[in-house]
mmCIF file of C-alpha atoms in Angstrom:
data_model
loop_
_atom_site.group_PDB
_atom_site.id
_atom_site.type_symbol
_atom_site.label_atom_id
_atom_site.label_comp_id
_atom_site.label_asym_id
_atom_site.label_seq_id
_atom_site.Cartn_x
_atom_site.Cartn_y
_atom_site.Cartn_z
ATOM 1 C CA MET C 1 -35.818 -5.854 -17.258
ATOM 2 C CA ALA C 2 -32.445 -6.913 -15.582
ATOM 3 C CA PHE C 3 -32.062 -7.705 -12.065
ATOM 4 C CA THR C 4 -29.562 -4.984 -10.583
ATOM 5 C CA LEU C 5 -27.455 -4.568 -7.281
ATOM 6 C CA ASP C 6 -30.064 -2.360 -6.089
ATOM 7 C CA ASP C 7 -32.925 -4.926 -6.280
ATOM 8 C CA LEU C 8 -31.020 -6.839 -3.734
ATOM 9 C CA PRO C 9 -31.179 -6.785 0.231
ATOM 10 C CA ILE C 10 -27.580 -5.422 0.443
ATOM 11 C CA ARG C 11 -26.836 -3.622 3.747
ATOM 12 C CA ASP C 12 -28.015 -0.245 3.846
ATOM 13 C CA ASP C 13 -24.690 1.330 4.568
ATOM 14 C CA LEU C 14 -23.054 -0.360 1.249
ATOM 15 C CA ARG C 15 -25.766 1.323 -1.039
ATOM 16 C CA GLY C 16 -24.026 3.399 -3.329
ATOM 17 C CA GLN C 17 -20.456 2.367 -2.610
ATOM 18 C CA SER C 18 -18.041 1.403 -5.389
ATOM 19 C CA PRO C 19 -15.745 -0.956 -5.437
ATOM 20 C CA TYR C 20 -12.065 -0.710 -5.608
ATOM 21 C CA GLY C 21 -11.761 0.246 -9.285
ATOM 22 C CA ALA C 22 -7.881 0.786 -10.637
ATOM 23 C CA PRO C 23 -8.139 -0.132 -14.406
ATOM 24 C CA GLN C 24 -6.865 -3.423 -15.557
ATOM 25 C CA LYS C 25 -6.295 -2.346 -19.306
ATOM 26 C CA HIS C 26 -3.521 -4.570 -21.138
ATOM 27 C CA VAL C 27 -1.017 -2.283 -22.662
ATOM 28 C CA ARG C 28 2.621 -1.863 -23.622
ATOM 29 C CA VAL C 29 3.687 0.107 -20.739
ATOM 30 C CA GLN C 30 1.637 -0.294 -17.193
ATOM 31 C CA LEU C 31 2.207 2.058 -14.680
ATOM 32 C CA ASN C 32 -0.951 2.858 -12.676
ATOM 33 C CA VAL C 33 -1.111 0.587 -9.801
ATOM 34 C CA ASN C 34 2.319 1.094 -8.158
ATOM 35 C CA GLU C 35 3.897 -2.761 -9.203
ATOM 36 C CA ASN C 36 7.280 -3.555 -9.227
ATOM 37 C CA THR C 37 7.814 -3.869 -12.789
ATOM 38 C CA HIS C 38 11.151 -5.748 -12.579
ATOM 39 C CA PRO C 39 10.484 -9.523 -12.640
ATOM 40 C CA VAL C 40 11.416 -11.994 -10.101
ATOM 41 C CA PRO C 41 15.242 -12.899 -10.781
ATOM 42 C CA ASP C 42 15.623 -16.374 -12.453
ATOM 43 C CA ALA C 43 17.686 -17.950 -9.940
ATOM 44 C CA VAL C 44 15.064 -16.809 -7.201
ATOM 45 C CA ALA C 45 12.239 -17.915 -9.285
ATOM 46 C CA GLU C 46 13.829 -21.240 -9.300
ATOM 47 C CA ASP C 47 14.135 -21.602 -5.683
ATOM 48 C CA ILE C 48 10.524 -20.521 -5.453
ATOM 49 C CA LEU C 49 9.501 -23.181 -7.718
ATOM 50 C CA ALA C 50 11.313 -25.839 -6.167
ATOM 51 C CA SER C 51 9.545 -24.543 -2.789
ATOM 52 C CA ILE C 52 6.117 -24.893 -4.358
ATOM 53 C CA ARG C 53 6.881 -28.250 -5.603
ATOM 54 C CA GLN C 54 7.650 -29.479 -2.351
ATOM 55 C CA ALA C 55 4.644 -28.133 -0.942
ATOM 56 C CA LEU C 56 2.590 -29.580 -3.355
ATOM 57 C CA ALA C 57 3.603 -33.189 -2.467
ATOM 58 C CA THR C 58 1.298 -32.564 0.750
ATOM 59 C CA VAL C 59 -1.219 -30.056 -0.642
ATOM 60 C CA ASN C 60 -3.984 -32.738 0.171
ATOM 61 C CA ARG C 61 -3.529 -31.692 3.840
ATOM 62 C CA TYR C 62 -4.258 -28.419 5.301
ATOM 63 C CA PRO C 63 -1.524 -26.000 5.987
ATOM 64 C CA ASP C 64 0.299 -24.860 8.888
ATOM 65 C CA ARG C 65 -2.667 -22.665 10.319
ATOM 66 C CA GLU C 66 -0.057 -20.429 11.917
ATOM 67 C CA PHE C 67 2.449 -20.288 9.584
ATOM 68 C CA THR C 68 5.204 -20.326 11.550
ATOM 69 C CA GLU C 69 7.981 -20.368 9.199
ATOM 70 C CA LEU C 70 6.750 -17.230 7.313
ATOM 71 C CA ARG C 71 6.571 -15.396 10.251
ATOM 72 C CA ARG C 72 10.012 -16.423 11.581
ATOM 73 C CA SER C 73 11.373 -15.447 8.203
ATOM 74 C CA LEU C 74 9.494 -11.717 8.546
ATOM 75 C CA ALA C 75 10.879 -11.200 11.603
ATOM 76 C CA ASP C 76 13.835 -12.362 10.735
ATOM 77 C CA TYR C 77 13.772 -9.843 7.418
ATOM 78 C CA LEU C 78 12.345 -6.915 9.544
ATOM 79 C CA GLY C 79 14.865 -7.030 12.130
ATOM 80 C CA HIS C 80 14.238 -4.365 15.183
ATOM 81 C CA ASP C 81 14.370 -7.389 17.668
ATOM 82 C CA LEU C 82 10.649 -8.697 16.252
ATOM 83 C CA THR C 83 10.037 -12.140 17.437
ATOM 84 C CA VAL C 84 7.453 -14.406 15.729
ATOM 85 C CA ASP C 85 4.653 -14.009 17.865
ATOM 86 C CA GLN C 86 4.952 -10.107 16.969
ATOM 87 C CA LEU C 87 4.042 -11.000 13.410
ATOM 88 C CA TRP C 88 1.454 -12.024 11.465
ATOM 89 C CA ALA C 89 0.428 -12.291 7.863
ATOM 90 C CA ALA C 90 -2.184 -12.633 5.127
ATOM 91 C CA ASN C 91 -3.518 -12.563 1.440
ATOM 92 C CA GLY C 92 -2.251 -9.015 0.862
ATOM 93 C CA SER C 93 -2.089 -6.249 3.319
ATOM 94 C CA ASN C 94 -5.757 -5.276 2.411
ATOM 95 C CA GLU C 95 -6.760 -8.711 4.285
ATOM 96 C CA VAL C 96 -4.173 -7.760 7.015
ATOM 97 C CA LEU C 97 -6.153 -4.134 7.492
ATOM 98 C CA GLN C 98 -9.626 -5.661 7.098
ATOM 99 C CA GLN C 99 -9.008 -8.164 9.722
ATOM 100 C CA LEU C 100 -7.696 -5.551 12.166
ATOM 101 C CA LEU C 101 -11.080 -3.310 11.392
ATOM 102 C CA GLN C 102 -12.872 -6.754 12.337
ATOM 103 C CA ALA C 103 -11.086 -6.936 15.474
ATOM 104 C CA PHE C 104 -11.277 -3.458 16.576
ATOM 105 C CA GLY C 105 -13.644 -1.715 14.259
ATOM 106 C CA GLY C 106 -16.930 -2.624 13.252
ATOM 107 C CA PRO C 107 -20.661 -0.824 13.700
ATOM 108 C CA GLY C 108 -20.270 1.469 16.394
ATOM 109 C CA ARG C 109 -16.917 2.210 16.060
ATOM 110 C CA SER C 110 -14.851 4.499 13.812
ATOM 111 C CA VAL C 111 -11.514 4.723 12.275
ATOM 112 C CA LEU C 112 -9.807 8.198 11.226
ATOM 113 C CA GLY C 113 -7.962 8.491 8.080
ATOM 114 C CA PHE C 114 -6.198 11.441 6.036
ATOM 115 C CA PRO C 115 -7.174 11.514 2.489
ATOM 116 C CA PRO C 116 -6.233 11.657 -0.211
ATOM 117 C CA THR C 117 -4.484 8.346 1.073
ATOM 118 C CA TYR C 118 -4.728 4.443 0.104
ATOM 119 C CA SER C 119 -8.549 3.802 -1.104
ATOM 120 C CA MET C 120 -9.126 0.611 0.294
ATOM 121 C CA HIS C 121 -8.412 2.418 3.789
ATOM 122 C CA SER C 122 -12.470 3.498 3.178
ATOM 123 C CA ILE C 123 -13.651 0.693 1.583
ATOM 124 C CA LEU C 124 -12.623 -1.831 4.284
ATOM 125 C CA ALA C 125 -13.977 0.422 6.812
ATOM 126 C CA ALA C 126 -17.166 0.394 4.523
ATOM 127 C CA GLY C 127 -17.103 -3.325 4.232
ATOM 128 C CA THR C 128 -16.359 -4.198 8.008
ATOM 129 C CA GLY C 129 -19.158 -1.240 9.171
ATOM 130 C CA THR C 130 -16.505 1.080 10.723
ATOM 131 C CA ARG C 131 -17.381 4.604 10.341
ATOM 132 C CA TRP C 132 -14.699 6.464 8.019
ATOM 133 C CA ILE C 133 -13.685 10.010 9.361
ATOM 134 C CA PRO C 134 -11.644 12.079 6.877
ATOM 135 C CA ALA C 135 -9.534 14.555 8.322
ATOM 136 C CA GLN C 136 -7.765 17.453 6.088
ATOM 137 C CA ARG C 137 -3.949 17.275 5.662
ATOM 138 C CA ASP C 138 -1.578 20.344 5.702
ATOM 139 C CA ASP C 139 0.175 21.872 2.646
ATOM 140 C CA GLU C 140 2.002 19.901 0.088
ATOM 141 C CA PHE C 141 -0.418 16.567 1.359
ATOM 142 C CA ARG C 142 1.592 16.263 4.716
ATOM 143 C CA THR C 143 0.507 15.594 8.192
ATOM 144 C CA SER C 144 1.940 17.329 10.805
ATOM 145 C CA PRO C 145 2.100 16.048 14.653
ATOM 146 C CA GLU C 146 -0.246 18.925 15.348
ATOM 147 C CA THR C 147 -2.686 18.157 12.561
ATOM 148 C CA VAL C 148 -2.806 14.750 13.001
ATOM 149 C CA VAL C 149 -3.528 15.263 17.078
ATOM 150 C CA ALA C 150 -5.955 18.022 16.419
ATOM 151 C CA ALA C 151 -7.993 15.589 14.434
ATOM 152 C CA ILE C 152 -7.914 12.911 17.046
ATOM 153 C CA GLU C 153 -8.986 15.339 19.733
ATOM 154 C CA ALA C 154 -12.006 16.459 17.540
ATOM 155 C CA HIS C 155 -13.182 12.791 16.298
ATOM 156 C CA GLN C 156 -12.091 10.539 19.039
ATOM 157 C CA PRO C 157 -11.819 7.817 16.813
ATOM 158 C CA ASP C 158 -11.133 4.074 17.923
ATOM 159 C CA ILE C 159 -8.245 3.267 15.306
ATOM 160 C CA VAL C 160 -6.404 6.009 13.137
ATOM 161 C CA PHE C 161 -4.836 5.149 10.059
ATOM 162 C CA LEU C 162 -1.495 6.752 8.989
ATOM 163 C CA CYS C 163 -0.073 5.678 5.691
ATOM 164 C CA GLY C 164 3.856 6.551 5.337
ATOM 165 C CA PRO C 165 4.725 7.028 2.461
ATOM 166 C CA ASN C 166 1.341 7.736 1.761
ATOM 167 C CA ASN C 167 -0.321 6.379 -1.397
ATOM 168 C CA PRO C 168 -1.092 8.230 -3.860
ATOM 169 C CA THR C 169 0.902 11.274 -2.731
ATOM 170 C CA GLY C 170 4.592 9.402 -1.972
ATOM 171 C CA THR C 171 5.095 11.973 1.008
ATOM 172 C CA PRO C 172 6.920 11.162 3.901
ATOM 173 C CA LEU C 173 5.115 10.575 7.507
ATOM 174 C CA PRO C 174 7.488 11.957 10.255
ATOM 175 C CA ILE C 175 8.344 9.569 12.855
ATOM 176 C CA GLU C 176 7.353 12.319 15.225
ATOM 177 C CA THR C 177 3.350 12.227 13.850
ATOM 178 C CA ILE C 178 3.292 8.698 14.677
ATOM 179 C CA GLU C 179 4.542 9.277 17.970
ATOM 180 C CA ALA C 180 2.364 12.229 19.038
ATOM 181 C CA ALA C 181 -0.541 10.250 17.205
ATOM 182 C CA TYR C 182 -0.480 6.975 19.657
ATOM 183 C CA ALA C 183 0.279 9.252 22.575
ATOM 184 C CA ALA C 184 -3.380 11.419 21.733
ATOM 185 C CA THR C 185 -5.324 8.078 21.399
ATOM 186 C CA ASP C 186 -6.424 5.046 23.663
ATOM 187 C CA GLY C 187 -7.110 3.134 20.204
ATOM 188 C CA ILE C 188 -5.217 1.484 17.828
ATOM 189 C CA VAL C 189 -2.881 3.222 15.486
ATOM 190 C CA MET C 190 -2.083 1.606 12.444
ATOM 191 C CA VAL C 191 0.948 2.581 10.175
ATOM 192 C CA ASP C 192 0.677 1.406 6.574
ATOM 193 C CA GLU C 193 4.076 1.141 5.205
ATOM 194 C CA ALA C 194 3.575 -0.514 1.994
ATOM 195 C CA TYR C 195 6.286 1.540 0.492
ATOM 196 C CA ALA C 196 9.194 1.069 3.312
ATOM 197 C CA GLU C 197 11.875 -0.532 1.003
ATOM 198 C CA PHE C 198 11.504 2.997 -0.911
ATOM 199 C CA MET C 199 12.311 5.485 1.918
ATOM 200 C CA PRO C 200 15.585 6.978 2.431
ATOM 201 C CA SER C 201 18.027 4.030 3.878
ATOM 202 C CA ASP C 202 18.418 6.422 7.199
ATOM 203 C CA ALA C 203 14.656 7.201 7.507
ATOM 204 C CA PRO C 204 13.253 5.689 10.825
ATOM 205 C CA SER C 205 10.449 3.312 10.406
ATOM 206 C CA ALA C 206 7.557 2.972 12.791
ATOM 207 C CA LEU C 207 8.925 -0.376 13.448
ATOM 208 C CA SER C 208 11.582 1.382 15.636
ATOM 209 C CA LEU C 209 8.419 2.517 17.558
ATOM 210 C CA LEU C 210 6.802 -0.519 18.690
ATOM 211 C CA PRO C 211 8.621 -1.634 22.156
ATOM 212 C CA GLY C 212 6.362 -0.053 24.828
ATOM 213 C CA ARG C 213 3.477 0.661 22.487
ATOM 214 C CA PRO C 214 1.163 -2.003 22.601
ATOM 215 C CA ARG C 215 -1.555 -0.517 20.371
ATOM 216 C CA LEU C 216 0.474 0.284 17.771
ATOM 217 C CA VAL C 217 0.541 -1.424 14.434
ATOM 218 C CA VAL C 218 3.221 -1.475 11.563
ATOM 219 C CA SER C 219 1.810 -2.954 8.116
ATOM 220 C CA ARG C 220 3.914 -4.017 5.374
ATOM 221 C CA THR C 221 3.643 -6.103 1.959
ATOM 222 C CA MET C 222 6.010 -8.018 -0.046
ATOM 223 C CA SER C 223 3.784 -6.621 -3.284
ATOM 224 C CA LYS C 224 6.020 -4.034 -4.081
ATOM 225 C CA ALA C 225 9.737 -4.004 -3.253
ATOM 226 C CA PHE C 226 9.640 -7.990 -3.475
ATOM 227 C CA ALA C 227 8.081 -7.940 -6.891
ATOM 228 C CA PHE C 228 5.580 -10.038 -5.309
ATOM 229 C CA ALA C 229 1.797 -8.215 -6.418
ATOM 230 C CA GLY C 230 0.638 -11.583 -7.692
ATOM 231 C CA ALA C 231 1.569 -13.850 -4.447
ATOM 232 C CA ARG C 232 -0.744 -11.685 -2.570
ATOM 233 C CA VAL C 233 1.308 -11.526 1.004
ATOM 234 C CA GLY C 234 1.216 -8.765 3.251
ATOM 235 C CA TYR C 235 1.858 -8.887 7.119
ATOM 236 C CA LEU C 236 2.116 -6.735 10.360
ATOM 237 C CA ALA C 237 4.063 -6.314 13.171
ATOM 238 C CA ALA C 238 2.612 -5.627 16.375
ATOM 239 C CA ASP C 239 2.446 -6.485 19.943
ATOM 240 C CA PRO C 240 1.561 -10.236 20.509
ATOM 241 C CA ALA C 241 -2.176 -9.335 22.004
ATOM 242 C CA VAL C 242 -2.829 -7.568 18.755
ATOM 243 C CA VAL C 243 -1.782 -10.942 16.827
ATOM 244 C CA ASP C 244 -3.844 -12.840 19.388
ATOM 245 C CA ALA C 245 -6.884 -10.569 18.583
ATOM 246 C CA LEU C 246 -6.569 -11.059 14.649
ATOM 247 C CA ARG C 247 -6.870 -15.083 15.385
ATOM 248 C CA LEU C 248 -10.362 -14.011 16.537
ATOM 249 C CA VAL C 249 -11.562 -13.013 13.130
ATOM 250 C CA ARG C 250 -9.347 -14.482 10.785
ATOM 251 C CA LEU C 251 -10.460 -17.540 8.261
ATOM 252 C CA PRO C 252 -9.189 -20.997 9.684
ATOM 253 C CA TYR C 253 -5.997 -21.827 7.282
ATOM 254 C CA HIS C 254 -6.356 -18.390 5.266
ATOM 255 C CA LEU C 255 -2.529 -18.910 3.877
ATOM 256 C CA SER C 256 -2.647 -21.508 1.749
ATOM 257 C CA ALA C 257 0.643 -23.590 1.987
ATOM 258 C CA LEU C 258 1.646 -22.490 -1.642
ATOM 259 C CA THR C 259 1.547 -19.296 -0.724
ATOM 260 C CA GLN C 260 3.570 -19.860 2.424
ATOM 261 C CA ALA C 261 5.941 -21.935 0.594
ATOM 262 C CA ALA C 262 6.464 -18.870 -2.016
ATOM 263 C CA ALA C 263 7.018 -16.291 0.615
ATOM 264 C CA VAL C 264 9.572 -18.208 2.459
ATOM 265 C CA ALA C 265 11.482 -18.762 -0.523
ATOM 266 C CA ALA C 266 11.550 -15.100 -1.433
ATOM 267 C CA LEU C 267 12.427 -13.777 1.680
ATOM 268 C CA ARG C 268 15.284 -16.529 1.838
ATOM 269 C CA HIS C 269 16.699 -14.304 -1.026
ATOM 270 C CA ALA C 270 15.917 -10.859 0.215
ATOM 271 C CA PRO C 271 19.125 -8.915 -1.130
ATOM 272 C CA ALA C 272 18.704 -10.209 -4.828
ATOM 273 C CA MET C 273 14.885 -9.303 -4.465
ATOM 274 C CA LEU C 274 15.804 -5.681 -3.250
ATOM 275 C CA ALA C 275 18.485 -5.102 -5.975
ATOM 276 C CA MET C 276 16.118 -3.812 -8.155
ATOM 277 C CA VAL C 277 14.853 -1.163 -5.395
ATOM 278 C CA ASP C 278 17.720 1.445 -6.379
ATOM 279 C CA ASP C 279 17.026 1.157 -10.003
ATOM 280 C CA ILE C 280 13.424 1.729 -9.156
ATOM 281 C CA LYS C 281 14.291 4.785 -6.941
ATOM 282 C CA GLU C 282 16.392 6.103 -9.467
ATOM 283 C CA GLN C 283 13.817 5.980 -12.448
ATOM 284 C CA ARG C 284 11.201 7.782 -9.680
ATOM 285 C CA ASP C 285 13.660 10.477 -9.261
ATOM 286 C CA ARG C 286 14.470 10.678 -12.972
ATOM 287 C CA MET C 287 10.576 11.074 -13.738
ATOM 288 C CA VAL C 288 10.412 14.173 -10.876
ATOM 289 C CA THR C 289 12.918 16.033 -12.619
ATOM 290 C CA GLU C 290 11.710 15.373 -16.352
ATOM 291 C CA LEU C 291 8.207 16.404 -15.256
ATOM 292 C CA GLN C 292 9.315 19.116 -13.690
ATOM 293 C CA ALA C 293 11.372 20.296 -16.679
ATOM 294 C CA MET C 294 8.024 20.480 -18.576
ATOM 295 C CA GLY C 295 6.476 22.427 -16.339
ATOM 296 C CA TYR C 296 4.143 19.871 -14.154
ATOM 297 C CA ARG C 297 4.410 20.569 -9.992
ATOM 298 C CA THR C 298 5.936 17.508 -8.170
ATOM 299 C CA TYR C 299 5.650 16.557 -4.756
ATOM 300 C CA GLU C 300 8.180 14.813 -2.494
ATOM 301 C CA THR C 301 8.172 11.117 -2.808
ATOM 302 C CA TRP C 302 9.690 8.324 -0.810
ATOM 303 C CA SER C 303 7.443 5.690 -2.843
ATOM 304 C CA ASN C 304 8.029 4.010 -5.764
ATOM 305 C CA PHE C 305 5.501 6.249 -7.843
ATOM 306 C CA VAL C 306 5.278 10.228 -8.423
ATOM 307 C CA LEU C 307 1.992 12.492 -7.936
ATOM 308 C CA PHE C 308 2.290 15.107 -10.194
ATOM 309 C CA GLY C 309 -0.139 18.020 -10.604
ATOM 310 C CA GLY C 310 -0.566 21.013 -13.436
ATOM 311 C CA VAL C 311 -2.511 18.557 -15.555
ATOM 312 C CA ALA C 312 -5.093 20.644 -17.194
ATOM 313 C CA ASP C 313 -7.524 17.953 -18.069
ATOM 314 C CA PRO C 314 -6.303 14.704 -16.311
ATOM 315 C CA HIS C 315 -9.035 12.559 -18.130
ATOM 316 C CA ALA C 316 -7.931 13.657 -21.346
ATOM 317 C CA ALA C 317 -4.243 13.444 -20.498
ATOM 318 C CA PHE C 318 -4.835 9.990 -19.443
ATOM 319 C CA GLU C 319 -6.620 9.219 -22.588
ATOM 320 C CA ALA C 320 -3.935 10.566 -24.611
ATOM 321 C CA LEU C 321 -1.764 8.183 -22.675
ATOM 322 C CA LEU C 322 -3.517 5.419 -23.143
ATOM 323 C CA ASP C 323 -3.714 6.092 -26.895
ATOM 324 C CA GLN C 324 0.114 5.975 -26.747
ATOM 325 C CA ASP C 325 0.424 2.366 -24.909
ATOM 326 C CA VAL C 326 1.039 3.863 -21.654
ATOM 327 C CA ILE C 327 -1.578 3.822 -18.725
ATOM 328 C CA VAL C 328 -1.378 5.946 -15.647
ATOM 329 C CA ARG C 329 -3.500 6.435 -12.580
ATOM 330 C CA ASP C 330 -6.452 9.201 -12.923
ATOM 331 C CA LEU C 331 -7.320 9.418 -8.936
ATOM 332 C CA GLY C 332 -9.998 12.067 -9.139
ATOM 333 C CA ILE C 333 -7.663 14.682 -7.671
ATOM 334 C CA PRO C 334 -7.967 17.655 -9.516
ATOM 335 C CA ASN C 335 -5.194 18.832 -12.093
ATOM 336 C CA HIS C 336 -3.396 15.735 -10.988
ATOM 337 C CA LEU C 337 -2.365 12.066 -12.365
ATOM 338 C CA ARG C 338 -0.073 9.669 -10.794
ATOM 339 C CA VAL C 339 2.707 7.578 -12.326
ATOM 340 C CA SER C 340 4.604 4.436 -10.965
ATOM 341 C CA ALA C 341 8.229 4.260 -11.929
ATOM 342 C CA GLY C 342 9.146 1.564 -14.183
ATOM 343 C CA THR C 343 11.786 0.276 -15.746
ATOM 344 C CA ALA C 344 14.435 2.537 -17.715
ATOM 345 C CA GLU C 345 12.502 1.426 -20.864
ATOM 346 C CA GLU C 346 8.943 2.085 -19.341
ATOM 347 C CA THR C 347 10.016 5.299 -17.458
ATOM 348 C CA ALA C 348 11.410 6.773 -20.805
ATOM 349 C CA ALA C 349 8.242 5.523 -22.948
ATOM 350 C CA PHE C 350 6.130 7.561 -20.207
ATOM 351 C CA LEU C 351 8.267 10.787 -20.670
ATOM 352 C CA ASP C 352 8.152 10.793 -24.307
ATOM 353 C CA ALA C 353 4.475 10.203 -24.212
ATOM 354 C CA MET C 354 3.951 12.815 -21.459
ATOM 355 C CA ARG C 355 6.025 15.292 -23.541
ATOM 356 C CA ARG C 356 3.458 15.022 -26.313
ATOM 357 C CA VAL C 357 0.478 15.422 -23.957
ATOM 358 C CA ALA C 358 2.097 18.711 -22.949
ATOM 359 C CA ALA C 359 2.475 19.923 -26.180
ATOM 360 C CA VAL C 360 -1.318 19.679 -26.773
ATOM 361 C CA GLN C 361 -2.409 20.178 -23.277
ATOM 362 C CA PRO C 362 0.672 22.820 -21.517
ATOM 363 C CA PRO C 363 0.879 22.424 -17.676
ATOM 364 C CA VAL C 364 -1.504 24.903 -15.512
ATOM 365 C CA ARG C 365 -0.820 26.194 -12.205
ATOM 366 C CA VAL C 366 -2.386 24.386 -9.420
ATOM 367 C CA ASP C 367 -1.989 24.744 -5.170
ATOM 368 C CA ALA C 368 -2.093 21.547 -3.002
#
């Protein structure tokens, strides 16, 4: 008989849990995990490679434990008068959030979230022994100040996780909701802005709220707009005291010298790296328009993906798209699928495949 996970002396609170499970299938059109499907520009790639080569010359030594140059580059990129001591980075925003939960969560503490939201939020909570408290959203997957404050007052969490734009719905997060959440709790308020670069240019970021709010944390990533998903670089901006707290739980030398070199080089070319964002937003809006024309329900999205409802059988539709060499995301939300914005060619391939799906499975009415 094979030895299984259930036979191990695993923590009781982890029994029955499932790991992050986005399918990894090699198909022609991969639009399931909100990656930037545009490659790093050649000129930028050459500079990144040169920086990595230089870092290799001293790779026998430990990297800068404080990754000071990277933090300085991130502060310059974000603006908002941020200083180096307000920035922190790790191997993807997932590790940043894990460190935040290690420092401020843990056994006997709780974190409040608003599903459907980024699935790793609850998984990271479980991994750190932090109790996950799910609260209801408003219609259209929105989060009003009144709704968030009511949930905070009802549950008294130690940490509040907000996601804006929200994943997997793309919904905007009003700046007023963040302000109200902060005023309603004495705990940490974390705003996950992984998709901030895809917001309208005049939309305020949670970064604008940092002055005078030492318990506010704003998480970002280089995976999306910077097309750096494979490099694994996430970061946050917060009060210097929060950064000091994360030093207590981080592993020593957690960011390799090669990662630091690559990220600093990419940030040197921020305008070139971000030039593809407008094209991605154009393809996103094209998908919204054409999915609506097919009869599907879409939602306001400030991200690089579209959640659409009215799918009669999401699993069957997912498989039908896969048969056409297109992969999207079945999130388990009844009658909904999510698709990432790709290149113009990838978007066309998805829309053509979706029309064939709709011909066999006509859209149905859904309520959010």
